[in-house]
């Protein structure tokens, strides 16, 4: 999410707040640094790790402390949007950031544009990790000029579609994952399948939770997304963005959505109640479904996503220059993102590794989850990751996505027509600088 609460961010981190962060030392110099401190003999070094959900790190901390008895690790977890907005503020004021901070892919370009605010991990030899990573994942963690290593990747989203077999059966649809995938090679056919599902009139069940993640998936599959390679916002002129907008709103207009905004209490409850039959399912979502629908084991399964592949989510770990223990923080990041530990976290939490050497590892390829009917989760997400074509992310990617997500929400709530909402989205996007 990336882990369990990673999401398509809805509340907007304002342009003025981001501008404040950039103005207060966002350049390539050493602004915002704090002198590293060494612990006194016998004194433990306390490292704080700022996250936005359960990354599955707690068992790894205990393992790390066995070989680093002088290290104490404190994990601070806040809600997705609060985490990123708080980090913006703390960088701007040069106070309050953790020793290690997680940054979701939607925000990574915002923070790598401020290299003066983060430790260059090359200082501690972590450029050695480059061969481990998917090339595009490695590039996302570099400064804009490519000279500084500002973050190491934890996971990639990978895309699939999770679906309720029991609801499909009641609706007279196929239930086997191969047959289900054959229903929707395209998004248009996904909507057509939704209309067939709706025709069964199942009480309390809609075809999909909401249109927001569907839109994100479609845009992420396009060769070019919301920005061009020169960091110009092209939402208004990119036909793939408008197509994704139109198809996502078609789900709403056809009455196929449960109108449950992601990661809200009603949405959480919707898993347990069977309120929707399909949901966009990056690897990290599998852990969230298990957590929210504990009594639904065997009812969920996983099929290929329309369009065949894609990415949604994924994160990096970074060290703010405010850290008093940058060397120790860098060493912890190296440990948490290692090949072995990425494999462990995937098996426990569902967050899919960003290290391609694992994709053909038998322990990953053969990994299944009984909760999902023994679906070959390792193979499904490995194949999706291999097929993924990376997309350029702009410096205010999250803000643009938020403006569009808000527009989709207004349509779903009946406040605007799709055309009215799109016109407002384009005006809102123009204000993002």
Short mmCIF file of C-alpha atoms in Angstrom, two decimals, residues 130-334:
data_model
loop_
_atom_site.label_atom_id
_atom_site.label_comp_id
_atom_site.label_asym_id
_atom_site.label_seq_id
_atom_site.Cartn_x
_atom_site.Cartn_y
_atom_site.Cartn_z
CA UNK A 130 20.58 -0.72 -7.05
CA UNK A 131 21.04 -4.14 -8.73
CA UNK A 132 18.45 -5.63 -6.37
CA UNK A 133 15.56 -3.50 -7.59
CA UNK A 134 13.22 -3.13 -10.49
CA UNK A 135 14.87 -0.31 -12.40
CA UNK A 136 11.82 1.95 -12.32
CA UNK A 137 11.36 1.37 -8.59
CA UNK A 138 14.97 2.34 -7.96
CA UNK A 139 14.61 5.47 -10.09
CA UNK A 140 11.59 6.59 -8.08
CA UNK A 141 13.78 6.85 -4.97
CA UNK A 142 16.41 9.10 -6.56
CA UNK A 143 16.66 12.87 -6.53
CA UNK A 144 15.37 14.50 -9.71
CA UNK A 145 18.90 14.85 -11.11
CA UNK A 146 19.59 11.21 -10.33
CA UNK A 147 22.66 11.90 -8.21
CA UNK A 148 21.27 11.12 -4.76
CA UNK A 149 19.66 7.98 -3.33
CA UNK A 150 16.86 9.33 -1.13
CA UNK A 151 14.74 6.24 -0.56
CA UNK A 152 14.74 2.45 -0.84
CA UNK A 153 11.60 0.67 -2.04
CA UNK A 154 9.58 -1.62 0.19
CA UNK A 155 6.99 -3.00 -2.22
CA UNK A 156 5.08 -2.59 -5.46
CA UNK A 157 1.32 -2.77 -5.74
CA UNK A 158 0.86 -5.18 -8.61
CA UNK A 159 -2.74 -5.46 -9.78
CA UNK A 160 -5.36 -8.17 -9.80
CA UNK A 161 -9.12 -8.26 -9.19
CA UNK A 162 -10.48 -9.82 -6.01
CA UNK A 163 -14.03 -11.13 -6.25
CA UNK A 164 -16.66 -12.91 -4.14
CA UNK A 165 -17.21 -16.38 -5.56
CA UNK A 166 -20.42 -16.89 -3.61
CA UNK A 167 -21.97 -13.71 -4.98
CA UNK A 168 -20.89 -14.54 -8.51
CA UNK A 169 -22.53 -17.97 -8.17
CA UNK A 170 -25.78 -16.44 -6.93
CA UNK A 171 -25.71 -14.06 -9.91
CA UNK A 172 -25.26 -16.94 -12.35
CA UNK A 173 -21.71 -15.94 -13.28
CA UNK A 174 -18.67 -18.25 -13.50
CA UNK A 175 -16.69 -18.64 -10.29
CA UNK A 176 -13.38 -20.18 -11.38
CA UNK A 177 -10.58 -17.61 -11.57
CA UNK A 178 -9.65 -18.49 -15.17
CA UNK A 179 -13.26 -18.25 -16.32
CA UNK A 180 -13.78 -15.04 -14.38
CA UNK A 181 -10.68 -13.45 -15.93
CA UNK A 182 -12.08 -14.37 -19.35
CA UNK A 183 -15.18 -12.28 -18.58
CA UNK A 184 -13.22 -9.04 -18.59
CA UNK A 185 -10.15 -8.76 -20.81
CA UNK A 186 -11.11 -5.09 -21.17
CA UNK A 187 -12.67 -2.54 -18.85
CA UNK A 188 -15.67 -2.24 -21.10
CA UNK A 189 -16.25 -5.96 -20.63
CA UNK A 190 -15.79 -5.56 -16.89
CA UNK A 191 -18.67 -3.07 -16.91
CA UNK A 192 -20.74 -5.43 -19.08
CA UNK A 193 -20.13 -8.18 -16.52
CA UNK A 194 -21.25 -5.77 -13.81
CA UNK A 195 -24.51 -5.18 -15.62
CA UNK A 196 -25.12 -8.93 -15.75
CA UNK A 197 -24.39 -9.12 -12.03
CA UNK A 198 -26.79 -6.25 -11.35
CA UNK A 199 -29.46 -8.05 -13.36
CA UNK A 200 -29.57 -10.76 -10.71
CA UNK A 201 -30.81 -8.19 -8.16
CA UNK A 202 -28.94 -9.62 -5.20
CA UNK A 203 -30.12 -7.89 -2.03
CA UNK A 204 -27.44 -5.73 -0.41
CA UNK A 205 -24.72 -6.45 -2.98
CA UNK A 206 -23.35 -4.20 -5.70
CA UNK A 207 -20.75 -5.10 -8.29
CA UNK A 208 -17.92 -2.84 -7.05
CA UNK A 209 -17.19 -0.72 -3.99
CA UNK A 210 -16.63 2.66 -5.68
CA UNK A 211 -15.11 4.10 -8.88
CA UNK A 212 -11.99 5.72 -7.42
CA UNK A 213 -9.62 2.76 -7.51
CA UNK A 214 -11.00 1.65 -10.88
CA UNK A 215 -10.00 5.03 -12.29
CA UNK A 216 -6.56 4.79 -10.75
CA UNK A 217 -6.02 1.30 -12.16
CA UNK A 218 -7.00 2.35 -15.67
CA UNK A 219 -4.77 5.40 -15.66
CA UNK A 220 -1.87 3.40 -14.26
CA UNK A 221 -2.16 0.98 -17.18
CA UNK A 222 -1.76 3.74 -19.76
CA UNK A 223 1.66 4.48 -21.32
CA UNK A 224 1.41 8.05 -20.02
CA UNK A 225 -0.62 9.15 -17.03
CA UNK A 226 -1.34 12.52 -15.45
CA UNK A 227 2.08 14.03 -16.25
CA UNK A 228 4.30 14.01 -19.30
CA UNK A 229 8.05 13.43 -19.07
CA UNK A 230 8.64 17.18 -18.73
CA UNK A 231 6.47 17.30 -15.58
CA UNK A 232 3.56 19.07 -17.27
CA UNK A 233 0.11 18.08 -15.99
CA UNK A 234 -1.72 16.61 -19.00
CA UNK A 235 -4.95 15.37 -17.41
CA UNK A 236 -6.97 17.66 -19.68
CA UNK A 237 -5.32 16.53 -22.91
CA UNK A 238 -4.51 12.85 -22.31
CA UNK A 239 -7.28 10.76 -23.91
CA UNK A 240 -6.46 7.80 -21.65
CA UNK A 241 -7.26 9.91 -18.57
CA UNK A 242 -10.58 11.03 -20.03
CA UNK A 243 -11.43 7.46 -21.05
CA UNK A 244 -10.74 6.28 -17.51
CA UNK A 245 -12.93 9.10 -16.20
CA UNK A 246 -15.81 8.19 -18.51
CA UNK A 247 -15.68 4.46 -17.79
CA UNK A 248 -15.38 4.99 -14.02
CA UNK A 249 -18.43 7.23 -14.07
CA UNK A 250 -20.28 4.70 -16.20
CA UNK A 251 -20.04 2.32 -13.25
CA UNK A 252 -21.82 4.94 -11.15
CA UNK A 253 -24.43 5.76 -13.78
CA UNK A 254 -25.25 2.07 -14.30
CA UNK A 255 -25.85 1.71 -10.56
CA UNK A 256 -22.99 -0.76 -10.15
CA UNK A 257 -21.18 0.86 -7.21
CA UNK A 258 -21.87 0.45 -3.50
CA UNK A 259 -20.92 4.10 -2.93
CA UNK A 260 -18.45 3.10 -0.25
CA UNK A 261 -15.41 5.35 -0.16
CA UNK A 262 -12.23 3.35 0.41
CA UNK A 263 -10.90 3.03 3.95
CA UNK A 264 -13.95 4.51 5.63
CA UNK A 265 -15.78 2.59 8.39
CA UNK A 266 -18.74 1.74 6.09
CA UNK A 267 -16.31 0.40 3.48
CA UNK A 268 -14.58 -1.72 6.10
CA UNK A 269 -17.94 -3.11 7.19
CA UNK A 270 -18.84 -3.74 3.56
CA UNK A 271 -16.24 -6.50 3.32
CA UNK A 272 -17.85 -8.45 6.13
CA UNK A 273 -21.40 -7.80 4.89
CA UNK A 274 -20.67 -8.75 1.28
CA UNK A 275 -21.70 -5.30 0.06
CA UNK A 276 -19.67 -5.58 -3.16
CA UNK A 277 -18.60 -8.45 -5.37
CA UNK A 278 -15.36 -7.09 -6.87
CA UNK A 279 -12.56 -4.78 -5.82
CA UNK A 280 -9.31 -3.66 -7.40
CA UNK A 281 -6.76 -5.77 -5.61
CA UNK A 282 -3.11 -4.75 -5.46
CA UNK A 283 -1.12 -7.29 -3.49
CA UNK A 284 -1.37 -5.36 -0.23
CA UNK A 285 -5.18 -5.43 -0.44
CA UNK A 286 -5.24 -9.18 0.18
CA UNK A 287 -4.06 -8.64 3.75
CA UNK A 288 -6.66 -5.93 4.27
CA UNK A 289 -9.48 -8.14 3.02
CA UNK A 290 -8.45 -10.92 5.39
CA UNK A 291 -8.44 -8.46 8.27
CA UNK A 292 -11.82 -6.91 7.50
CA UNK A 293 -13.68 -10.05 6.40
CA UNK A 294 -12.39 -12.62 8.86
CA UNK A 295 -15.50 -14.80 8.50
CA UNK A 296 -15.37 -14.87 4.69
CA UNK A 297 -12.55 -17.37 4.19
CA UNK A 298 -13.07 -19.31 0.99
CA UNK A 299 -15.60 -16.83 -0.39
CA UNK A 300 -13.01 -14.57 -2.00
CA UNK A 301 -10.81 -15.41 -4.96
CA UNK A 302 -8.41 -13.52 -7.23
CA UNK A 303 -8.43 -13.14 -11.02
CA UNK A 304 -6.44 -11.17 -13.57
CA UNK A 305 -7.37 -7.50 -13.73
CA UNK A 306 -8.92 -6.06 -16.91
CA UNK A 307 -6.06 -4.87 -19.09
CA UNK A 308 -3.84 -7.64 -17.75
CA UNK A 309 -1.42 -5.81 -15.46
CA UNK A 310 -0.69 -2.56 -13.65
CA UNK A 311 0.45 -1.10 -10.36
CA UNK A 312 -1.35 0.59 -7.51
CA UNK A 313 0.60 1.66 -4.47
CA UNK A 314 4.00 0.79 -3.13
CA UNK A 315 6.30 2.77 -0.87
CA UNK A 316 9.86 3.89 -0.10
CA UNK A 317 11.66 4.42 3.18
CA UNK A 318 13.58 7.69 3.56
CA UNK A 319 15.77 9.35 6.22
CA UNK A 320 15.02 13.03 6.89
CA UNK A 321 18.10 15.15 7.50
CA UNK A 322 16.61 16.03 10.85
CA UNK A 323 17.55 12.57 12.08
CA UNK A 324 20.17 12.61 14.82
CA UNK A 325 21.14 9.07 13.87
CA UNK A 326 21.24 8.96 10.06
CA UNK A 327 23.79 6.14 9.85
CA UNK A 328 21.76 3.87 12.11
CA UNK A 329 18.54 4.84 10.31
CA UNK A 330 20.11 3.98 6.94
CA UNK A 331 21.27 0.62 8.26
CA UNK A 332 17.75 -0.13 9.50
CA UNK A 333 16.28 0.73 6.08
CA UNK A 334 18.81 -1.56 4.44
#
